[in-house]
XYZ file of C-alpha atoms in Angstrom:
234
model
C 0.000 0.000 0.000
C 1.074 3.638 -0.235
C 2.443 3.803 3.290
C 4.735 0.809 2.738
C 5.976 2.164 -0.602
C 6.798 5.668 0.649
C 8.505 5.965 4.059
C 7.523 9.646 4.176
C 4.689 10.514 1.752
C 4.185 14.075 0.556
C 3.302 16.558 3.302
C 0.696 19.244 2.555
C 0.806 21.854 5.278
C -2.456 22.340 7.156
C -1.228 25.700 8.458
C -3.519 27.864 6.287
C -6.572 25.817 7.227
C -5.547 25.990 10.874
C -5.284 29.799 10.656
C -8.750 30.082 9.082
C -10.180 27.793 11.748
C -8.584 29.820 14.538
C -9.852 33.107 13.054
C -13.425 31.843 12.976
C -13.135 30.308 16.436
C -11.942 33.702 17.663
C -14.988 35.286 16.000
C -17.128 32.794 17.938
C -15.475 33.913 21.162
C -16.064 37.579 20.309
C -19.723 36.989 19.446
C -20.193 34.940 22.613
C -18.810 37.854 24.630
C -21.214 40.221 22.870
C -24.041 37.735 23.450
C -23.195 37.574 27.155
C -23.425 41.357 27.421
C -26.672 41.381 25.475
C -28.008 38.529 27.592
C -27.350 40.421 30.815
C -29.106 43.442 29.313
C -32.141 41.282 28.505
C -32.164 39.749 31.982
C -31.950 43.231 33.497
C -34.879 44.365 31.383
C -36.974 41.321 32.289
C -36.073 41.626 35.974
C -37.194 45.255 35.991
C -40.533 44.181 34.529
C -40.783 41.488 37.184
C -40.259 44.178 39.809
C -43.182 46.187 38.442
C -41.569 48.564 35.969
C -43.422 49.167 32.712
C -41.276 49.044 29.572
C -42.175 50.601 26.256
C -42.823 48.680 23.058
C -39.707 50.324 21.620
C -37.546 48.943 24.441
C -38.962 45.434 24.006
C -38.571 45.566 20.243
C -35.007 46.886 20.464
C -34.114 44.037 22.810
C -35.673 41.411 20.527
C -33.976 42.793 17.408
C -30.580 42.955 19.142
C -30.864 39.389 20.396
C -32.026 38.123 16.986
C -29.135 39.794 15.130
C -26.552 38.438 17.563
C -28.073 34.950 17.388
C -28.037 35.009 13.575
C -24.396 36.110 13.504
C -23.487 33.369 15.968
C -25.179 30.741 13.825
C -23.578 31.981 10.600
C -20.133 32.089 12.194
C -20.616 28.612 13.633
C -21.426 27.196 10.186
C -18.201 28.585 8.690
C -16.213 27.501 11.764
C -17.428 23.911 11.417
C -16.578 23.887 7.692
C -13.029 25.161 8.210
C -12.488 22.987 11.291
C -13.437 19.825 9.382
C -11.272 20.869 6.428
C -8.395 21.278 8.860
C -9.118 17.927 10.552
C -9.056 16.162 7.177
C -5.756 17.736 6.112
C -4.094 17.326 9.513
C -4.976 13.628 9.638
C -3.989 13.064 6.015
C -0.527 14.389 6.899
C 0.109 11.791 9.605
C 1.732 9.178 7.291
C 4.041 11.935 6.031
C 5.014 12.508 9.648
C 6.009 8.865 10.003
C 2.855 7.505 11.661
C 1.730 3.968 10.804
C -1.110 1.706 11.907
C -3.557 4.586 12.295
C -7.047 3.770 13.520
C -8.842 6.331 11.351
C -8.725 7.558 7.762
C -8.768 11.254 6.792
C -12.313 10.903 5.453
C -13.651 9.336 8.599
C -11.648 11.731 10.748
C -14.117 14.369 9.556
C -17.028 11.994 8.919
C -17.412 10.761 12.491
C -18.675 14.216 13.503
C -21.887 13.474 11.581
C -22.643 9.934 12.780
C -25.302 9.962 15.530
C -24.194 8.624 18.914
C -20.701 7.854 17.580
C -20.106 11.589 17.305
C -20.189 11.736 21.096
C -16.819 10.005 21.438
C -15.222 9.233 18.037
C -14.172 12.853 17.275
C -12.169 13.168 20.490
C -10.429 9.894 19.604
C -9.659 11.289 16.149
C -8.155 14.502 17.517
C -6.210 12.532 20.134
C -4.752 10.376 17.348
C -3.775 13.490 15.390
C -2.211 15.068 18.482
C -0.183 11.998 19.440
C 0.980 11.204 15.903
C 1.927 14.842 15.256
C 4.187 15.196 18.276
C 7.848 15.864 17.362
C 8.818 14.097 20.587
C 7.844 10.662 19.252
C 10.372 8.573 17.340
C 9.623 9.386 13.711
C 11.501 6.338 12.422
C 9.303 4.051 14.526
C 5.933 4.230 12.808
C 3.966 3.022 15.837
C 5.830 4.946 18.551
C 3.050 7.546 18.595
C 0.698 4.997 20.158
C 2.587 5.084 23.446
C 2.669 8.894 23.545
C 0.601 10.447 26.330
C -2.854 11.743 25.471
C -3.398 15.471 25.857
C -5.634 16.657 28.744
C -6.305 19.746 26.610
C -8.062 17.655 23.956
C -10.247 16.013 26.586
C -11.087 19.367 28.195
C -12.038 20.820 24.805
C -14.303 17.894 24.005
C -15.947 17.918 27.428
C -16.660 21.643 27.086
C -18.033 21.119 23.563
C -20.389 18.335 24.689
C -21.589 20.320 27.704
C -22.108 23.414 25.537
C -24.186 21.345 23.121
C -26.354 19.874 25.876
C -26.913 23.214 27.597
C -27.608 24.840 24.226
C -30.310 22.264 23.468
C -31.895 22.807 26.874
C -31.792 26.593 26.390
C -33.374 26.305 22.924
C -36.204 24.116 24.220
C -36.843 26.449 27.146
C -36.909 29.420 24.789
C -39.467 27.773 22.487
C -41.742 26.913 25.409
C -41.340 30.202 27.309
C -44.654 32.060 27.525
C -44.719 33.697 30.949
C -42.282 36.309 32.247
C -40.775 33.795 34.664
C -40.137 31.151 31.983
C -38.722 33.756 29.585
C -36.327 34.858 32.326
C -35.275 31.253 32.968
C -34.647 30.672 29.253
C -32.591 33.886 29.087
C -30.364 32.634 31.899
C -30.027 29.264 30.162
C -28.965 30.938 26.899
C -26.456 33.060 28.805
C -24.928 29.979 30.436
C -24.834 28.236 27.042
C -22.963 31.183 25.499
C -20.458 31.178 28.364
C -19.694 27.454 28.012
C -19.553 27.761 24.219
C -16.969 30.513 24.609
C -14.824 28.275 26.820
C -15.108 25.441 24.279
C -14.047 27.789 21.456
C -11.010 29.012 23.404
C -9.968 25.422 24.124
C -10.489 24.535 20.436
C -8.164 27.399 19.456
C -5.492 25.953 21.748
C -5.967 22.438 20.325
C -5.765 23.552 16.693
C -2.843 25.890 17.367
C -0.812 23.252 19.222
C -1.363 20.530 16.633
C -0.510 22.957 13.832
C 2.746 23.924 15.546
C 3.627 20.276 16.192
C 3.032 19.247 12.580
C 5.103 22.114 11.236
C 7.891 21.318 13.713
C 7.831 17.605 12.947
C 7.952 18.045 9.185
C 10.956 20.353 9.636
C 12.516 17.699 11.861
C 11.965 15.040 9.193
C 13.475 17.297 6.531
C 16.751 17.412 8.450
C 17.391 13.674 8.198
C 15.789 12.982 4.822
C 17.616 15.721 2.930
C 20.527 14.458 0.793
C 23.977 15.349 2.171
C 25.544 18.426 0.604
C-alpha cells in the first residue's frame, strides 16, 4: 500500500486551514462575549418588569432585534467555523503518514465523517483529535511508525471535548426552554439558560483554538525535523 511504498509521503501543510479555523473560532469567542453582554441586558430588562416597571414597546422591540441579530451572527459564524475545522481535521490527519505515523485507527475521510454519525459523534471525534495530536508530536520517534501509540494523550483535547459536549447539551436545553417560554418567569429562565450556554460555548471555542494551534505547531515542527534527516547530504 502507499504507506509501505513511501517511508515519508508528501506533506501538505495544514497551516492555512488551521489559521482560518482559529480566526473563525476567535470570532465565535467575540460573538459569545457580545451575546453575554446582550443577555445580561435582557435579563436586566426582564427583571425590571418582574419588579413592576413598565417598559415601552420600543424597548422590548429593540431588545428582541438585538438578540435576533446576535443569534443570527453566531449561527452563521458557527457554520463557517465547522466547515473550516473539518477541512483542517481532514488535512491534519492526512498528513500523519508523512510525519512517520503507521497503523492509524482512522482515515482522513472518517476523521471528519465521524462528527456526523449519531451517537458515535459523542466520542469518536475526540479519539480522532487525540490520534492526530499523538501522531503529530515531534517528541515521538519518527523512524518508529507506531511509537506515537505510546505517547501520552493530551488533557487539553479532553477538556475541549468535554466543554463542547456540555455546551451542546446546555444549548439544546436553552433552545427548548426558549421555544416553550410564555410567561415572564419562563422567559427569564430561558434567558439565563442561553447566557450559560454562550459562556460554556466561549470556553469550548477558546480550548479549540489551543488544540488547533498546538497541533498545527507540532506538525510544522515535525515536518521540519523530518526534513533534516531525509535531505541528501551536501
